[in-house]
Amino acid sequence: MANLDPDDFGALTRFFHEALEAGLNHYKGLEQAPVWQPAPEAAWRAFAGPAPREGQPVDQLLDHFRDYLVPYTNGNLHPGFFGWVHGGGNLYGALGELCAALLNNNLGGRNHIAHAVEGQVVQWSRDLFDFPSGSSGLLVSGTSMASVIALAVARQWALGEEVKRQGVQGKGPVLVGYCSTQTHGALVKAFQLLGLGSDALRRIPVRDDHSLDTGALQACIEQDRRAGLKPFAVVGTVCTVNTGAIDDLQGIADICEQEQLWFHVDAAFGAALALLEEYAGELAGASRADSVGFDFHKWFQVPYAVGGVLVRDADTHRRTFSEPVEYLETQPLGLEAGAPWPCDLGPELSRGFLALKVWFTFQGAGLDTMAASVRKHCHLARQLQDTVMAAADMETLAPVSSNIVCLRYRPVRGGNGAEDSEHYLNALNRAIVTQVQLQGVSAPSTTTLDGALAIRVAIVNHRTEWEHLEQLVRHTRRIGECLDAYYPSLLNPTHWHFMQGGDGRLVVDPVTGLNRYGCSPAPREHAFTFASSTASSVSPQAYEAADHYRQQLLHDVVAGEAGRVVPDYFRGLEQDLGRILGLADLDPGVVLLPSGTDAQLLSVGVTATGSAGSWVSVVCGADETGSGTPESVTGRHFDDTTCLGVPVSRGERLAGMAPIGYRAVEVHDDSGRPRTPAEMDAATQARVEALVSDGHSVILHAMEQSKLGRWCPSREVMERLRQSCGDRLQIVIDACQLRTDRDDLRCHLEKGDILLLTGSKFFTGPPFSGAVVFPAQLCAQLPRAPSLPVGFADYLPSDALGSWQSLVPGANPVVQTGVLLRWRAALAEMERYYAVPESLRIDGLNRFSNQVVRLLRDHPLVEPLFEPDSPWWARSDFSGEELSNRRTIFPFLVRGSVNGDWLDPGETRKLYELLNQELDTDTLEPLSRERQKIAGQCCHIGQPVPLKGSDTAALRISIGARVLSCGYHSGQGLEAHLEDELEQVDIILRKIRLCIEHCLT
């Protein structure tokens, strides 16, 4: 049957009662519940499915209401809610809302009794503002819509009725309006929606009390008239959104009367002050306004959402919106009577019965009770102001005009250190607000006044008493003291943390904003980035994920203990890495570290620990790996400072580390000729077997992909060596580029190999995201082994070691936020990449790589280092069909001119730097407009790699995960995004030519 009414009205009546009981119980238990709490994943999932084909049982719907909606509202019913200006609602209004829903009236027009209710509410509104009885009024969703309606009337008043047909585009003088810098942002939207443009809204400075400066207003009007513009409207505010300040309405009214301007009053929540005689003088000017907008759902406590607009000139109001059509023709009698209809006063024809919940509230509570509630809030605000001003560790940031108090916590200390800076105080107070919200003890909001972040306490809820404000003060102080004493570094922005716990390469040049990798620790969206073989600037999506993670970490360490929380965060990231790479079921040991070089150092330390005999590290592709490799693979310090900031001597063996020898298998021979993969295999096998024959144990550092995309040895050789060398061989796979498919990584672990990974190459996480993954069989042996060399305490915090803490007894609990946040960003990129269907990933990689090769071949100054017929083009012995057997790093050489010599390493470095900056076209020869645009484009590609045996270096264009994931997730479409990316590569190559011709000649 198509009838939606129930067969059993009695059963549905029971469900109505149950829903009502659940709602009332929520009201009764407000004091015992958190002010606000985040909804769990289960609640979000409950509202994520498709629409059902069949009706669902009503009791199931009620379960969703009780379990997933009632506990996780925005908190404004609670007396401890002070965020923004949200009314607390009331049960009289809720009853009116239910009755309105049962009637299902359309208040757009036609002849029915509901219009009388709205008419009465509009009349009550006129009475509040002393508006004439002949003025018009309309109930709307809120002051945002009221502003649009009022300013639409003002626009027509200023330009005439022809504006309805012709619009404002190029028709007559340009209209400009005025409001204070503290006026609600809805006014900007109104100007935009009305075709006036936000530039036409002049933001007038405010006085010290944050009210509009009428002298500055008068001067601005005169200046605009002299410029040939047409001032038409001024907006005065009753209770500004930031501080509750009240503009000088009488002064504004005088100016509008003198200048013949429309005077609109935004009384979004301040309208309730009209109930109090003590504010009669400050609100008197509202009665002179041409229009007023206000909300009932704020300080009047009516349930959301309902507001109102009054317009003094009813005729102009009606003519602005009245648009006769045949299907809305009115008659003197019948259902079509009752003109003018409300649809003639606003843009909506379909309108709900908003008036009934207002009518129930006013009738049920009475004006005296409502006035008493508003008066109480103003008194509480002044009491809070006095309390804050008397405190040594708090201060107010604005005068209290009504019910809003702007304050901040300021630690008591001597001196003027960094902790006393505005930046630190802003971060501290922002964190305090987040923490009191997450802990459910209070819910204030924040705003910024003259550059200072304020804890904004808006006292609007009729249930609020002084005890709730005392609680806010108490918890603000408690959390502020805790954050300031124990976790001040966590208050720094996420990009600051990205620069911690590495080495000097992470330090940002204050002039360029870039680190020594040429990338930024904050999103750098204007740059074209194909440097994923080296390091990339973080993406907005990854930065957002890391920033959320930082704030959650801050909350958890404040709510718990850092000694328990931080290790759990490390374990969580380790598990995420194993899950994303499909390794979790192999039960590997994962240790997160700042860099691949740190991971390399740990891998040799673990391998050599407790094993008798002489160890030698054999490094494949040694001339195309990191500069710190010779030290790290032999257990020596590879820099002058460790990632924990401990000063050391580069090249000196770690304390307690046994001697480890070093043998290199280089790609290039002494003449600079690159060996073939087969020659590298033979050299590697011979070197390892000779060492083992001489009684050594070998750590074979296999190269999965080098800086230039080479590999060594083959899987066949590795398997042959495993069989012949047995426990005298440990293979360490340098997969730091992570251009290796998950199945192949898994295969290595199953065979007992150690994996070195980073999240900062192919997956474009921030630089210094390293990890070492140990196979389960090696992890099982470690508890029986002696401790690792004591020198590892200078590299490894105890929090990162997990169950391995006993192996490094000297390790200290250091909160290594740099590693945590950089890996969180990298994991976000991994998740985004693997969310792209595999077939699309493979197709996208194929298409993109083919086109990059074509572009490189066609360039007159560029020569690719590898062609598809080269044995180094792609490996064929891995099972992966996506990254393992496909070239995604494209190195190339650059000539100084057509048929000229290759650029030397210094010139190549200079070219690399020029590409990554905006060129000063004033210092160049005259360029076409197109070449000027290219000159100004920042292009970040892979850093130069010097080639052994030759006086040149290779640059690199590298495919990173974002080439695919950004297009897939943006909604742009993968194909269109790939075209955009290829166009960027083309521009990079064109800029290379421009730099050669104009900057390097």
mmCIF file of C-alpha atoms in Angstrom, residues 55-364:
data_model
loop_
_atom_site.group_PDB
_atom_site.id
_atom_site.type_symbol
_atom_site.label_atom_id
_atom_site.label_comp_id
_atom_site.label_asym_id
_atom_site.label_seq_id
_atom_site.Cartn_x
_atom_site.Cartn_y
_atom_site.Cartn_z
ATOM 1 C CA GLY A 55 10.615 0.443 5.757
ATOM 2 C CA GLN A 56 12.558 -0.252 8.939
ATOM 3 C CA PRO A 57 11.020 -1.062 12.355
ATOM 4 C CA VAL A 58 10.264 2.076 14.334
ATOM 5 C CA ASP A 59 11.915 0.701 17.472
ATOM 6 C CA GLN A 60 15.158 0.432 15.466
ATOM 7 C CA LEU A 61 14.842 4.095 14.494
ATOM 8 C CA LEU A 62 14.342 4.997 18.129
ATOM 9 C CA ASP A 63 17.455 3.022 19.052
ATOM 10 C CA HIS A 64 19.421 5.189 16.651
ATOM 11 C CA PHE A 65 17.916 8.282 18.253
ATOM 12 C CA ARG A 66 18.748 7.147 21.791
ATOM 13 C CA ASP A 67 22.157 5.593 21.100
ATOM 14 C CA TYR A 68 23.676 7.747 18.392
ATOM 15 C CA LEU A 69 21.969 11.147 18.481
ATOM 16 C CA VAL A 70 21.064 12.000 22.063
ATOM 17 C CA PRO A 71 24.559 11.510 23.576
ATOM 18 C CA TYR A 72 26.467 13.267 20.784
ATOM 19 C CA THR A 73 24.718 16.599 20.206
ATOM 20 C CA ASN A 74 26.623 19.866 19.942
ATOM 21 C CA GLY A 75 26.163 20.379 23.676
ATOM 22 C CA ASN A 76 24.201 23.623 23.731
ATOM 23 C CA LEU A 77 21.529 22.211 26.048
ATOM 24 C CA HIS A 78 24.138 21.837 28.801
ATOM 25 C CA PRO A 79 24.582 24.702 31.296
ATOM 26 C CA GLY A 80 28.358 24.430 30.784
ATOM 27 C CA PHE A 81 28.116 25.250 27.092
ATOM 28 C CA PHE A 82 29.590 28.684 26.360
ATOM 29 C CA GLY A 83 30.705 28.225 22.748
ATOM 30 C CA TRP A 84 29.428 30.694 20.192
ATOM 31 C CA VAL A 85 25.923 32.010 20.891
ATOM 32 C CA HIS A 86 23.711 28.949 20.921
ATOM 33 C CA GLY A 87 20.445 29.084 22.766
ATOM 34 C CA GLY A 88 19.669 26.363 25.288
ATOM 35 C CA GLY A 89 16.251 25.521 23.885
ATOM 36 C CA ASN A 90 13.206 24.908 26.061
ATOM 37 C CA LEU A 91 10.520 22.267 26.415
ATOM 38 C CA TYR A 92 7.643 24.643 25.676
ATOM 39 C CA GLY A 93 9.219 25.377 22.311
ATOM 40 C CA ALA A 94 9.939 21.675 21.753
ATOM 41 C CA LEU A 95 6.259 20.974 22.295
ATOM 42 C CA GLY A 96 5.424 23.702 19.778
ATOM 43 C CA GLU A 97 7.826 22.111 17.275
ATOM 44 C CA LEU A 98 6.097 18.767 17.694
ATOM 45 C CA CYS A 99 2.670 20.343 17.245
ATOM 46 C CA ALA A 100 3.850 22.199 14.133
ATOM 47 C CA ALA A 101 5.161 18.956 12.660
ATOM 48 C CA LEU A 102 1.834 17.256 13.326
ATOM 49 C CA LEU A 103 -0.025 20.043 11.514
ATOM 50 C CA ASN A 104 2.441 20.101 8.578
ATOM 51 C CA ASN A 105 1.365 23.610 7.530
ATOM 52 C CA ASN A 106 2.975 25.509 4.681
ATOM 53 C CA LEU A 107 3.330 29.130 5.787
ATOM 54 C CA GLY A 108 4.130 30.397 2.298
ATOM 55 C CA GLY A 109 0.562 31.574 1.849
ATOM 56 C CA ARG A 110 -3.111 30.628 1.487
ATOM 57 C CA ASN A 111 -5.891 31.167 3.989
ATOM 58 C CA HIS A 112 -5.346 29.191 7.221
ATOM 59 C CA ILE A 113 -5.114 29.974 10.909
ATOM 60 C CA ALA A 114 -1.365 29.373 11.249
ATOM 61 C CA HIS A 115 -0.817 32.804 9.682
ATOM 62 C CA ALA A 116 -2.487 34.372 12.679
ATOM 63 C CA VAL A 117 0.141 32.800 14.940
ATOM 64 C CA GLU A 118 2.961 34.186 12.808
ATOM 65 C CA GLY A 119 1.185 37.540 12.690
ATOM 66 C CA GLN A 120 1.025 37.643 16.475
ATOM 67 C CA VAL A 121 4.726 36.758 16.817
ATOM 68 C CA VAL A 122 5.625 39.482 14.296
ATOM 69 C CA GLN A 123 3.564 41.958 16.317
ATOM 70 C CA TRP A 124 5.411 40.938 19.492
ATOM 71 C CA SER A 125 8.626 41.636 17.606
ATOM 72 C CA ARG A 126 7.407 45.095 16.591
ATOM 73 C CA ASP A 127 6.626 45.788 20.233
ATOM 74 C CA LEU A 128 10.156 44.792 21.282
ATOM 75 C CA PHE A 129 11.760 47.288 18.912
ATOM 76 C CA ASP A 130 9.029 49.938 19.067
ATOM 77 C CA PHE A 131 8.394 49.533 15.345
ATOM 78 C CA PRO A 132 5.195 51.007 13.859
ATOM 79 C CA SER A 133 2.207 48.723 13.437
ATOM 80 C CA GLY A 134 2.246 49.325 9.681
ATOM 81 C CA SER A 135 5.715 47.860 9.283
ATOM 82 C CA SER A 136 6.081 44.405 7.789
ATOM 83 C CA GLY A 137 7.730 41.343 9.229
ATOM 84 C CA LEU A 138 8.575 37.764 8.410
ATOM 85 C CA LEU A 139 9.881 34.777 10.316
ATOM 86 C CA VAL A 140 12.941 33.193 8.739
ATOM 87 C CA SER A 141 15.542 30.551 9.553
ATOM 88 C CA GLY A 142 17.797 33.088 11.253
ATOM 89 C CA THR A 143 19.519 36.434 11.018
ATOM 90 C CA SER A 144 21.639 35.299 8.074
ATOM 91 C CA MET A 145 18.490 35.079 5.941
ATOM 92 C CA ALA A 146 17.066 38.181 7.627
ATOM 93 C CA SER A 147 20.139 40.137 6.479
ATOM 94 C CA VAL A 148 19.692 38.976 2.877
ATOM 95 C CA ILE A 149 16.027 40.007 2.888
ATOM 96 C CA ALA A 150 16.614 43.386 4.546
ATOM 97 C CA LEU A 151 19.506 44.302 2.265
ATOM 98 C CA ALA A 152 17.565 43.158 -0.808
ATOM 99 C CA VAL A 153 14.871 45.655 0.158
ATOM 100 C CA ALA A 154 17.553 48.299 0.738
ATOM 101 C CA ARG A 155 19.085 47.570 -2.671
ATOM 102 C CA GLN A 156 15.729 48.039 -4.394
ATOM 103 C CA TRP A 157 15.064 51.180 -2.359
ATOM 104 C CA ALA A 158 18.398 52.564 -3.576
ATOM 105 C CA LEU A 159 18.218 51.544 -7.252
ATOM 106 C CA GLY A 160 14.510 51.306 -7.980
ATOM 107 C CA GLU A 161 12.299 48.395 -8.926
ATOM 108 C CA GLU A 162 14.082 47.858 -12.244
ATOM 109 C CA VAL A 163 16.902 46.155 -10.309
ATOM 110 C CA LYS A 164 14.642 43.090 -10.121
ATOM 111 C CA ARG A 165 14.758 42.781 -13.917
ATOM 112 C CA GLN A 166 18.145 44.202 -14.807
ATOM 113 C CA GLY A 167 20.236 43.199 -11.819
ATOM 114 C CA VAL A 168 23.163 45.242 -10.556
ATOM 115 C CA GLN A 169 25.780 44.273 -13.158
ATOM 116 C CA GLY A 170 26.940 47.534 -14.698
ATOM 117 C CA LYS A 171 23.633 49.277 -13.969
ATOM 118 C CA GLY A 172 24.171 52.768 -12.644
ATOM 119 C CA PRO A 173 26.453 53.756 -9.753
ATOM 120 C CA VAL A 174 28.248 51.145 -7.679
ATOM 121 C CA LEU A 175 26.513 50.578 -4.354
ATOM 122 C CA VAL A 176 28.575 50.404 -1.159
ATOM 123 C CA GLY A 177 27.493 49.580 2.377
ATOM 124 C CA TYR A 178 29.069 49.862 5.816
ATOM 125 C CA CYS A 179 29.448 47.799 8.968
ATOM 126 C CA SER A 180 32.057 47.445 11.694
ATOM 127 C CA THR A 181 34.987 45.050 11.629
ATOM 128 C CA GLN A 182 33.161 43.111 14.350
ATOM 129 C CA THR A 183 29.966 42.511 12.383
ATOM 130 C CA HIS A 184 28.962 38.901 11.692
ATOM 131 C CA GLY A 185 30.314 37.264 8.526
ATOM 132 C CA ALA A 186 26.759 36.652 7.341
ATOM 133 C CA LEU A 187 26.749 40.264 6.132
ATOM 134 C CA VAL A 188 29.574 39.455 3.723
ATOM 135 C CA LYS A 189 27.587 36.511 2.354
ATOM 136 C CA ALA A 190 24.538 38.715 1.958
ATOM 137 C CA PHE A 191 26.478 41.198 -0.171
ATOM 138 C CA GLN A 192 27.798 38.331 -2.254
ATOM 139 C CA LEU A 193 24.393 36.737 -2.749
ATOM 140 C CA LEU A 194 22.840 40.049 -3.738
ATOM 141 C CA GLY A 195 25.393 40.584 -6.490
ATOM 142 C CA LEU A 196 26.987 43.542 -4.736
ATOM 143 C CA GLY A 197 30.241 41.738 -3.975
ATOM 144 C CA SER A 198 32.060 41.597 -0.673
ATOM 145 C CA ASP A 199 34.379 44.428 -1.769
ATOM 146 C CA ALA A 200 31.349 46.735 -1.624
ATOM 147 C CA LEU A 201 30.993 46.143 2.123
ATOM 148 C CA ARG A 202 33.218 48.602 3.946
ATOM 149 C CA ARG A 203 34.486 47.303 7.300
ATOM 150 C CA ILE A 204 34.690 50.345 9.590
ATOM 151 C CA PRO A 205 37.209 50.348 12.503
ATOM 152 C CA VAL A 206 35.966 50.036 16.060
ATOM 153 C CA ARG A 207 36.614 51.937 19.263
ATOM 154 C CA ASP A 208 38.349 50.437 22.287
ATOM 155 C CA ASP A 209 35.042 48.954 23.421
ATOM 156 C CA HIS A 210 34.741 47.199 20.014
ATOM 157 C CA SER A 211 31.764 49.278 18.917
ATOM 158 C CA LEU A 212 31.684 50.946 15.502
ATOM 159 C CA ASP A 213 33.603 54.232 15.265
ATOM 160 C CA THR A 214 30.976 56.639 13.924
ATOM 161 C CA GLY A 215 33.608 59.257 13.090
ATOM 162 C CA ALA A 216 35.415 56.757 10.859
ATOM 163 C CA LEU A 217 32.047 55.811 9.338
ATOM 164 C CA GLN A 218 31.269 59.403 8.400
ATOM 165 C CA ALA A 219 34.718 59.858 6.874
ATOM 166 C CA CYS A 220 34.423 56.678 4.812
ATOM 167 C CA ILE A 221 31.015 57.678 3.452
ATOM 168 C CA GLU A 222 32.356 61.058 2.370
ATOM 169 C CA GLN A 223 35.392 59.452 0.723
ATOM 170 C CA ASP A 224 33.210 57.025 -1.238
ATOM 171 C CA ARG A 225 30.939 59.825 -2.447
ATOM 172 C CA ARG A 226 33.972 61.756 -3.699
ATOM 173 C CA ALA A 227 35.073 58.599 -5.546
ATOM 174 C CA GLY A 228 31.758 58.509 -7.419
ATOM 175 C CA LEU A 229 30.329 55.549 -5.509
ATOM 176 C CA LYS A 230 26.799 55.356 -4.087
ATOM 177 C CA PRO A 231 26.587 54.657 -0.350
ATOM 178 C CA PHE A 232 23.238 53.035 0.356
ATOM 179 C CA ALA A 233 23.173 51.191 3.710
ATOM 180 C CA VAL A 234 24.775 51.050 7.147
ATOM 181 C CA VAL A 235 24.549 48.059 9.492
ATOM 182 C CA GLY A 236 24.618 48.636 13.226
ATOM 183 C CA THR A 237 24.979 45.712 15.604
ATOM 184 C CA VAL A 238 23.313 44.973 18.912
ATOM 185 C CA CYS A 239 25.837 42.634 20.566
ATOM 186 C CA THR A 240 28.713 41.904 18.223
ATOM 187 C CA VAL A 241 29.562 38.260 17.739
ATOM 188 C CA ASN A 242 33.074 38.523 19.217
ATOM 189 C CA THR A 243 32.555 40.543 22.381
ATOM 190 C CA GLY A 244 28.862 41.411 22.714
ATOM 191 C CA ALA A 245 29.571 45.099 22.089
ATOM 192 C CA ILE A 246 26.637 47.376 21.196
ATOM 193 C CA ASP A 247 27.133 49.931 18.437
ATOM 194 C CA ASP A 248 26.081 53.543 18.899
ATOM 195 C CA LEU A 249 22.682 53.061 17.264
ATOM 196 C CA GLN A 250 21.557 56.643 17.809
ATOM 197 C CA GLY A 251 24.762 57.989 16.270
ATOM 198 C CA ILE A 252 24.437 55.669 13.270
ATOM 199 C CA ALA A 253 20.767 56.605 12.879
ATOM 200 C CA ASP A 254 21.741 60.306 12.829
ATOM 201 C CA ILE A 255 24.325 59.673 10.088
ATOM 202 C CA CYS A 256 21.872 57.616 8.027
ATOM 203 C CA GLU A 257 19.224 60.293 8.356
ATOM 204 C CA GLN A 258 21.697 62.998 7.340
ATOM 205 C CA GLU A 259 23.151 60.994 4.429
ATOM 206 C CA GLN A 260 19.832 59.458 3.341
ATOM 207 C CA LEU A 261 21.039 55.897 3.845
ATOM 208 C CA TRP A 262 19.202 52.723 4.789
ATOM 209 C CA PHE A 263 19.797 51.828 8.443
ATOM 210 C CA HIS A 264 19.765 48.093 9.199
ATOM 211 C CA VAL A 265 20.201 46.714 12.718
ATOM 212 C CA ASP A 266 21.729 43.261 13.179
ATOM 213 C CA ALA A 267 20.343 42.141 16.528
ATOM 214 C CA ALA A 268 21.001 38.439 15.993
ATOM 215 C CA PHE A 269 21.218 37.591 19.674
ATOM 216 C CA GLY A 270 21.191 41.042 21.248
ATOM 217 C CA ALA A 271 17.475 41.487 20.510
ATOM 218 C CA ALA A 272 16.724 39.862 23.873
ATOM 219 C CA LEU A 273 18.227 42.901 25.614
ATOM 220 C CA ALA A 274 15.063 44.731 24.559
ATOM 221 C CA LEU A 275 13.410 42.836 27.428
ATOM 222 C CA LEU A 276 15.537 44.774 29.965
ATOM 223 C CA GLU A 277 14.812 48.362 30.875
ATOM 224 C CA GLU A 278 18.448 48.891 31.859
ATOM 225 C CA TYR A 279 19.457 48.567 28.189
ATOM 226 C CA ALA A 280 16.633 50.786 26.870
ATOM 227 C CA GLY A 281 18.956 53.724 26.272
ATOM 228 C CA GLU A 282 21.535 51.699 24.283
ATOM 229 C CA LEU A 283 18.815 50.086 22.139
ATOM 230 C CA ALA A 284 16.704 53.201 21.602
ATOM 231 C CA GLY A 285 18.234 53.857 18.201
ATOM 232 C CA ALA A 286 16.888 50.529 16.894
ATOM 233 C CA SER A 287 13.416 52.056 16.729
ATOM 234 C CA ARG A 288 14.745 54.459 14.076
ATOM 235 C CA ALA A 289 16.061 51.654 11.872
ATOM 236 C CA ASP A 290 14.679 50.858 8.439
ATOM 237 C CA SER A 291 15.056 47.139 9.125
ATOM 238 C CA VAL A 292 16.012 44.801 11.946
ATOM 239 C CA GLY A 293 17.142 41.174 11.854
ATOM 240 C CA PHE A 294 17.140 38.947 14.927
ATOM 241 C CA ASP A 295 17.106 35.353 16.156
ATOM 242 C CA PHE A 296 14.659 33.675 18.491
ATOM 243 C CA HIS A 297 16.789 30.527 18.745
ATOM 244 C CA LYS A 298 19.614 32.281 20.586
ATOM 245 C CA TRP A 299 18.964 34.347 23.686
ATOM 246 C CA PHE A 300 15.178 33.859 23.532
ATOM 247 C CA GLN A 301 15.859 30.087 23.956
ATOM 248 C CA VAL A 302 13.469 28.963 21.207
ATOM 249 C CA PRO A 303 14.522 25.618 19.628
ATOM 250 C CA TYR A 304 16.482 25.904 16.402
ATOM 251 C CA ALA A 305 16.009 27.377 13.869
ATOM 252 C CA VAL A 306 13.914 30.545 13.750
ATOM 253 C CA GLY A 307 14.584 34.247 13.459
ATOM 254 C CA GLY A 308 12.805 37.293 12.162
ATOM 255 C CA VAL A 309 13.096 40.427 10.061
ATOM 256 C CA LEU A 310 11.182 43.684 10.390
ATOM 257 C CA VAL A 311 11.017 46.304 7.632
ATOM 258 C CA ARG A 312 9.678 49.789 8.323
ATOM 259 C CA ASP A 313 8.570 50.399 4.711
ATOM 260 C CA ALA A 314 6.115 47.549 4.206
ATOM 261 C CA ASP A 315 5.288 48.584 0.642
ATOM 262 C CA THR A 316 8.913 48.511 -0.530
ATOM 263 C CA HIS A 317 9.379 45.223 1.294
ATOM 264 C CA ARG A 318 6.436 43.645 -0.534
ATOM 265 C CA ARG A 319 7.381 45.056 -3.930
ATOM 266 C CA THR A 320 10.910 43.680 -3.551
ATOM 267 C CA PHE A 321 9.728 40.082 -3.353
ATOM 268 C CA SER A 322 6.221 40.009 -4.783
ATOM 269 C CA GLU A 323 6.243 38.268 -8.151
ATOM 270 C CA PRO A 324 2.689 37.512 -9.381
ATOM 271 C CA VAL A 325 2.255 34.179 -11.161
ATOM 272 C CA GLU A 326 -0.922 32.495 -12.292
ATOM 273 C CA TYR A 327 -0.713 29.548 -9.905
ATOM 274 C CA LEU A 328 -0.418 31.885 -6.889
ATOM 275 C CA GLU A 329 -3.281 34.224 -7.794
ATOM 276 C CA THR A 330 -5.196 35.286 -4.677
ATOM 277 C CA GLN A 331 -8.967 35.645 -4.225
ATOM 278 C CA PRO A 332 -11.177 37.541 -1.744
ATOM 279 C CA LEU A 333 -12.623 34.293 -0.328
ATOM 280 C CA GLY A 334 -11.686 30.666 0.059
ATOM 281 C CA LEU A 335 -8.338 28.999 0.555
ATOM 282 C CA GLU A 336 -6.765 31.444 -1.881
ATOM 283 C CA ALA A 337 -7.622 34.467 0.275
ATOM 284 C CA GLY A 338 -5.404 36.243 2.784
ATOM 285 C CA ALA A 339 -3.232 38.482 0.575
ATOM 286 C CA PRO A 340 -0.492 39.540 0.911
ATOM 287 C CA TRP A 341 1.008 36.126 1.538
ATOM 288 C CA PRO A 342 4.341 35.664 3.356
ATOM 289 C CA CYS A 343 5.919 34.481 0.084
ATOM 290 C CA ASP A 344 5.516 38.113 -1.064
ATOM 291 C CA LEU A 345 7.932 39.199 1.683
ATOM 292 C CA GLY A 346 10.824 36.821 1.100
ATOM 293 C CA PRO A 347 12.360 34.379 -1.370
ATOM 294 C CA GLU A 348 10.690 31.231 -0.017
ATOM 295 C CA LEU A 349 7.304 29.867 -1.029
ATOM 296 C CA SER A 350 7.597 26.704 1.050
ATOM 297 C CA ARG A 351 7.878 27.752 4.686
ATOM 298 C CA GLY A 352 7.485 25.694 7.829
ATOM 299 C CA PHE A 353 5.340 26.692 10.781
ATOM 300 C CA LEU A 354 8.247 28.445 12.543
ATOM 301 C CA ALA A 355 6.006 30.676 14.590
ATOM 302 C CA LEU A 356 4.410 27.954 16.712
ATOM 303 C CA LYS A 357 7.538 27.089 18.731
ATOM 304 C CA VAL A 358 8.090 30.836 19.318
ATOM 305 C CA TRP A 359 4.476 31.236 20.362
ATOM 306 C CA PHE A 360 4.663 28.237 22.750
ATOM 307 C CA THR A 361 7.896 29.569 24.280
ATOM 308 C CA PHE A 362 6.603 33.085 24.894
ATOM 309 C CA GLN A 363 3.271 31.825 26.158
ATOM 310 C CA GLY A 364 4.757 29.054 28.310
#
